[in-house]
Coordinates of C-alpha atoms in Angstrom, one line a residue:
X65 CA 8.6 -34.8 -33.8
X66 CA 11.5 -32.4 -33.2
X67 CA 9.2 -29.4 -32.7
X68 CA 7.1 -31.4 -30.2
X69 CA 10.3 -32.4 -28.3
X70 CA 11.5 -28.8 -28.3
X71 CA 8.1 -27.4 -27.1
X72 CA 8.2 -29.7 -24.1
X73 CA 11.8 -28.7 -23.6
X74 CA 10.7 -25.1 -23.3
X75 CA 7.9 -25.9 -20.9
X76 CA 10.4 -27.9 -18.7
X77 CA 12.8 -24.9 -18.8
X78 CA 10.0 -22.6 -17.7
X79 CA 9.1 -24.9 -14.9
X80 CA 12.7 -25.1 -13.8
X81 CA 12.8 -21.3 -13.7
X82 CA 9.9 -21.2 -11.3
X83 CA 7.3 -20.8 -14.0
X84 CA 8.5 -17.4 -15.2
X85 CA 11.3 -16.5 -17.6
X86 CA 12.3 -14.1 -20.4
X87 CA 13.1 -15.3 -23.9
X88 CA 16.8 -14.7 -23.4
X89 CA 16.7 -16.8 -20.2
X90 CA 14.9 -19.6 -22.1
X91 CA 17.5 -19.4 -24.8
X92 CA 20.3 -19.7 -22.3
X93 CA 18.7 -22.5 -20.3
X94 CA 17.4 -24.6 -23.2
X95 CA 20.2 -24.1 -25.6
X96 CA 17.7 -23.6 -28.4
X97 CA 18.1 -20.9 -31.1
X98 CA 16.2 -17.7 -30.5
X99 CA 14.1 -17.9 -33.7
X100 CA 13.0 -21.4 -32.7
X101 CA 12.1 -20.2 -29.2
X102 CA 10.1 -17.3 -30.7
X103 CA 8.1 -19.7 -33.0
X104 CA 7.4 -22.3 -30.3
X105 CA 6.5 -19.8 -27.6
X106 CA 4.1 -18.0 -30.0
X107 CA 2.4 -21.4 -30.7
X108 CA 2.2 -22.4 -27.0
X109 CA 0.8 -19.0 -26.2
X110 CA -1.9 -19.3 -28.8
X111 CA -2.9 -22.6 -27.3
X112 CA -2.9 -21.2 -23.7
X113 CA 0.0 -23.3 -22.4
X114 CA 2.2 -20.2 -22.1
X115 CA 1.3 -16.6 -21.5
X116 CA 3.1 -13.3 -21.5
X117 CA 2.9 -11.0 -18.4
X118 CA 3.0 -7.2 -18.3
X119 CA 6.8 -7.3 -17.9
X120 CA 7.1 -9.2 -21.2
X121 CA 8.2 -12.3 -19.4
X122 CA 6.7 -15.7 -20.3
X123 CA 4.9 -17.9 -17.7
X124 CA 3.3 -21.3 -17.7
X125 CA -0.3 -20.9 -18.9
X126 CA -3.6 -21.8 -17.4
X127 CA -4.4 -24.7 -19.7
X128 CA -1.6 -26.7 -18.0
X129 CA -3.6 -26.7 -14.8
X130 CA -6.2 -29.2 -16.2
X131 CA -3.4 -31.4 -17.5
X132 CA -1.6 -31.3 -14.2
X133 CA -4.8 -32.1 -12.2
X134 CA -5.6 -35.0 -14.4
X135 CA -2.1 -36.4 -14.3
X136 CA -2.1 -36.0 -10.5
X137 CA -5.3 -38.1 -10.3
X138 CA -3.8 -40.8 -12.5
X139 CA -0.6 -40.7 -10.4
X140 CA -2.7 -41.4 -7.3
X141 CA -4.4 -44.3 -9.1
X142 CA -1.1 -45.8 -10.2
X143 CA 0.3 -45.5 -6.7
X144 CA -2.7 -47.0 -4.9
X145 CA -1.4 -50.6 -4.7
X146 CA 1.8 -49.3 -3.1
X147 CA -0.1 -47.0 -0.7
X148 CA -2.4 -50.0 0.2
X149 CA 0.7 -52.1 0.9
X150 CA 2.1 -49.4 3.2
X151 CA -1.1 -49.0 5.0
X152 CA -1.3 -52.8 5.6
X153 CA 2.3 -52.8 6.8
X154 CA 1.8 -50.0 9.3
X155 CA -2.0 -49.9 10.0
X156 CA -1.9 -46.2 9.4
X157 CA -3.0 -43.8 6.6
X158 CA -0.6 -43.8 3.7
X159 CA -0.3 -40.6 1.6
X160 CA 1.3 -39.6 -1.7
X161 CA 2.1 -35.9 -2.5
X162 CA 3.9 -33.8 -5.1
X163 CA 5.1 -30.3 -5.3
X164 CA 3.2 -27.9 -7.5
X165 CA 3.4 -24.2 -7.8
X166 CA 5.1 -23.8 -4.4
X167 CA 2.5 -25.9 -2.6
X168 CA 2.2 -29.5 -1.6
X169 CA -0.6 -31.4 -3.4
X170 CA -1.9 -34.7 -2.0
X171 CA -2.5 -36.9 -5.1
X172 CA -3.1 -40.3 -3.4
X173 CA -4.2 -41.8 -0.1
X174 CA -5.3 -45.1 1.4
X175 CA -6.9 -44.6 4.8
X176 CA -6.3 -46.6 7.9
X177 CA -9.0 -49.0 8.9
X178 CA -9.0 -47.6 12.4
X179 CA -11.9 -45.4 13.5
X180 CA -9.5 -42.6 14.7
X181 CA -7.3 -41.8 11.7
X182 CA -5.6 -39.1 9.7
X183 CA -7.8 -37.8 6.9
X184 CA -6.5 -35.5 4.2
X185 CA -8.6 -35.3 1.0
X186 CA -6.9 -36.0 -2.3
X187 CA -6.4 -32.7 -4.0
X188 CA -5.8 -30.7 -0.8
X189 CA -3.0 -28.1 -1.0
X190 CA -0.8 -27.3 2.0
X191 CA 2.4 -25.4 2.6
X192 CA 5.6 -27.4 2.5
X193 CA 7.4 -26.2 5.6
X194 CA 4.9 -27.6 8.1
X195 CA 4.2 -31.1 6.7
X196 CA 6.3 -34.3 6.5
X197 CA 5.7 -34.8 2.8
X198 CA 6.4 -31.1 2.2
X199 CA 9.8 -31.3 3.9
X200 CA 10.6 -34.5 2.1
X201 CA 9.8 -32.8 -1.2
X202 CA 11.9 -29.7 -0.3
X203 CA 14.8 -31.9 0.6
X204 CA 14.9 -33.2 -2.9
X205 CA 15.6 -29.7 -4.3
X206 CA 18.8 -27.7 -4.5
X207 CA 18.8 -25.2 -1.7
X208 CA 18.3 -22.1 -3.8
X209 CA 15.3 -23.7 -5.5
X210 CA 13.9 -24.8 -2.2
X211 CA 14.2 -21.2 -0.9
X212 CA 12.4 -20.0 -4.0
X213 CA 9.6 -22.4 -3.3
X214 CA 9.3 -21.0 0.3
X215 CA 9.3 -17.4 -1.0
X216 CA 10.4 -14.3 0.9
X217 CA 7.5 -14.0 3.4
X218 CA 7.8 -15.2 7.0
X219 CA 6.8 -18.9 7.4
X220 CA 3.5 -19.0 9.2
X221 CA 2.9 -21.1 12.3
X222 CA 0.0 -23.5 12.1
X223 CA 0.7 -24.9 15.6
X224 CA 3.1 -24.1 18.4
X225 CA 5.4 -26.8 17.0
X226 CA 5.6 -25.4 13.4
X227 CA 9.2 -24.6 12.4
X228 CA 9.1 -21.0 11.2
X229 CA 12.9 -20.3 11.3
X230 CA 14.3 -20.8 7.8
X231 CA 17.8 -21.8 9.0
X232 CA 16.3 -24.4 11.4
X233 CA 14.1 -25.7 8.6
X234 CA 17.1 -26.1 6.2
X235 CA 19.0 -27.9 9.0
X236 CA 16.1 -30.3 9.1
X237 CA 16.2 -30.8 5.3
X238 CA 20.0 -31.5 5.5
X239 CA 19.4 -34.1 8.2
X240 CA 16.6 -35.6 6.1
X241 CA 18.9 -36.1 3.2
X242 CA 21.4 -37.8 5.5
X243 CA 19.0 -40.2 7.3
X244 CA 16.5 -40.7 4.4
X245 CA 13.3 -39.6 6.1
X246 CA 11.6 -36.6 7.7
X247 CA 9.2 -36.1 10.6
X248 CA 6.2 -33.8 11.0
X249 CA 5.6 -33.8 14.8
X250 CA 2.3 -31.9 15.2
X251 CA 3.5 -29.1 13.0
X252 CA 0.5 -28.9 10.7
X253 CA -2.1 -30.1 13.2
X254 CA -2.0 -30.8 16.9
X255 CA -2.1 -34.5 17.7
X256 CA -1.0 -35.7 14.3
X257 CA 2.5 -37.1 13.6
X258 CA 3.8 -38.0 10.1
X259 CA 6.8 -39.9 8.8
X260 CA 7.7 -39.2 5.2
X261 CA 10.3 -40.3 2.6
X262 CA 11.1 -39.3 -0.9
X263 CA 10.1 -41.4 -3.9
X264 CA 13.3 -41.8 -5.8
X265 CA 13.2 -41.8 -9.6
X266 CA 9.8 -40.3 -9.9
X267 CA 9.5 -37.8 -12.9
X268 CA 8.7 -35.0 -10.5
X269 CA 9.5 -34.5 -6.8
X270 CA 7.2 -37.0 -5.0
X271 CA 6.9 -38.1 -1.4
X272 CA 5.3 -40.9 0.5
X273 CA 4.2 -40.8 4.1
X274 CA 2.3 -42.5 6.9
X275 CA 0.3 -40.3 9.3
X276 CA -2.0 -40.7 12.3
X277 CA -2.5 -39.8 15.9
X278 CA 0.7 -38.7 17.5
X279 CA 0.8 -41.4 20.2
X280 CA 0.0 -44.2 17.8
X281 CA 2.7 -43.2 15.3
X282 CA 5.3 -43.0 18.1
X283 CA 4.2 -46.5 19.3
X284 CA 4.6 -47.7 15.7
X285 CA 8.1 -46.3 15.5
X286 CA 9.0 -47.9 18.9
X287 CA 7.5 -51.3 17.9
X288 CA 9.1 -51.4 14.5
X289 CA 12.2 -49.4 15.5
X290 CA 12.6 -46.1 13.8
X291 CA 15.1 -47.5 11.3
X292 CA 12.8 -50.5 10.6
X293 CA 9.8 -48.4 9.8
X294 CA 11.8 -46.2 7.5
X295 CA 13.3 -49.2 5.8
X296 CA 9.8 -50.5 5.0
X297 CA 8.7 -47.1 3.7
X298 CA 11.9 -46.7 1.6
X299 CA 11.6 -50.1 0.1
X300 CA 8.0 -49.4 -1.0
X301 CA 8.9 -46.0 -2.3
X302 CA 11.8 -47.4 -4.3
X303 CA 9.5 -49.8 -6.1
X304 CA 6.9 -47.1 -6.6
X305 CA 9.6 -44.8 -8.1
X306 CA 10.8 -47.5 -10.5
X307 CA 7.2 -48.1 -11.6
X308 CA 6.6 -44.4 -12.2
X309 CA 9.8 -44.0 -14.1
X310 CA 8.9 -46.9 -16.3

C-alpha cells in the first residue's frame, strides 16, 4: 500500500511541476528518498505512466491520457444533475471544464432548450485566456503556475475582444478572485457571452459556466442582477465541489 501511495505521490509531483521534472527535483518536491524514487519511476516508466526524454528528465506518460479522458467523462456524468439545475435556473447552456496540459477541456454540458444556443461539444479543447471557464481556472492557480500554463508565446486573438495583453489578463484574474466570477464577452466567439465560476473543493481545478447569445446573457444578468446570477452559480458550484470531494 505504501508503494502505491508513493507512486501516486510522484505522479502528483510531476503534474505540479508542469509534467516534467528531474529525479533530483522529484526528490526535493516529494520528500521521498532517492532510491525509492529510482525504483518507483522505473516501474512507472515500464508501464507507460512515466517516460524519460532526451534531456534525461521524466515526464508524464501517454498511458495517463486514456485514464484522464475516462475520468473526464465520468466527471461530466457526475456533474450532470448540477448542470441541469443550472440550465433550468438560467435557461442557458451550462458547461463544466477542467484544465489539462495547458488547455481547457469541456467535460460536461447541458444544453439550453432554446433553438438559438451555445454549443460546445464535450471533449473540445480551447485556450484558457479567451474563455470564461479558462480564466476561472487560471484564477485558481498561483500566478507563476498560471503563467507557466499560458507559456511564453504571444496570446492569440480569436476575436477583436480577446485579451492578448498578459498584464491585463492577470488584472482580470485578480478581479475574478475578488468578486468570485469571470466574464468572457465575445472573446472566443463573436456574439457569445459566458459567465464562469470556480468549483471549490474539486480535486483538480474545475469551473462551471453559463453561456449563450451575448444579448440574452446580458438580459439574464440584468433580470437576475449580476450578483444574483453569480450567487445562484456559486451555490450550485459549492454543492458540486462538495460532491466531487466526497
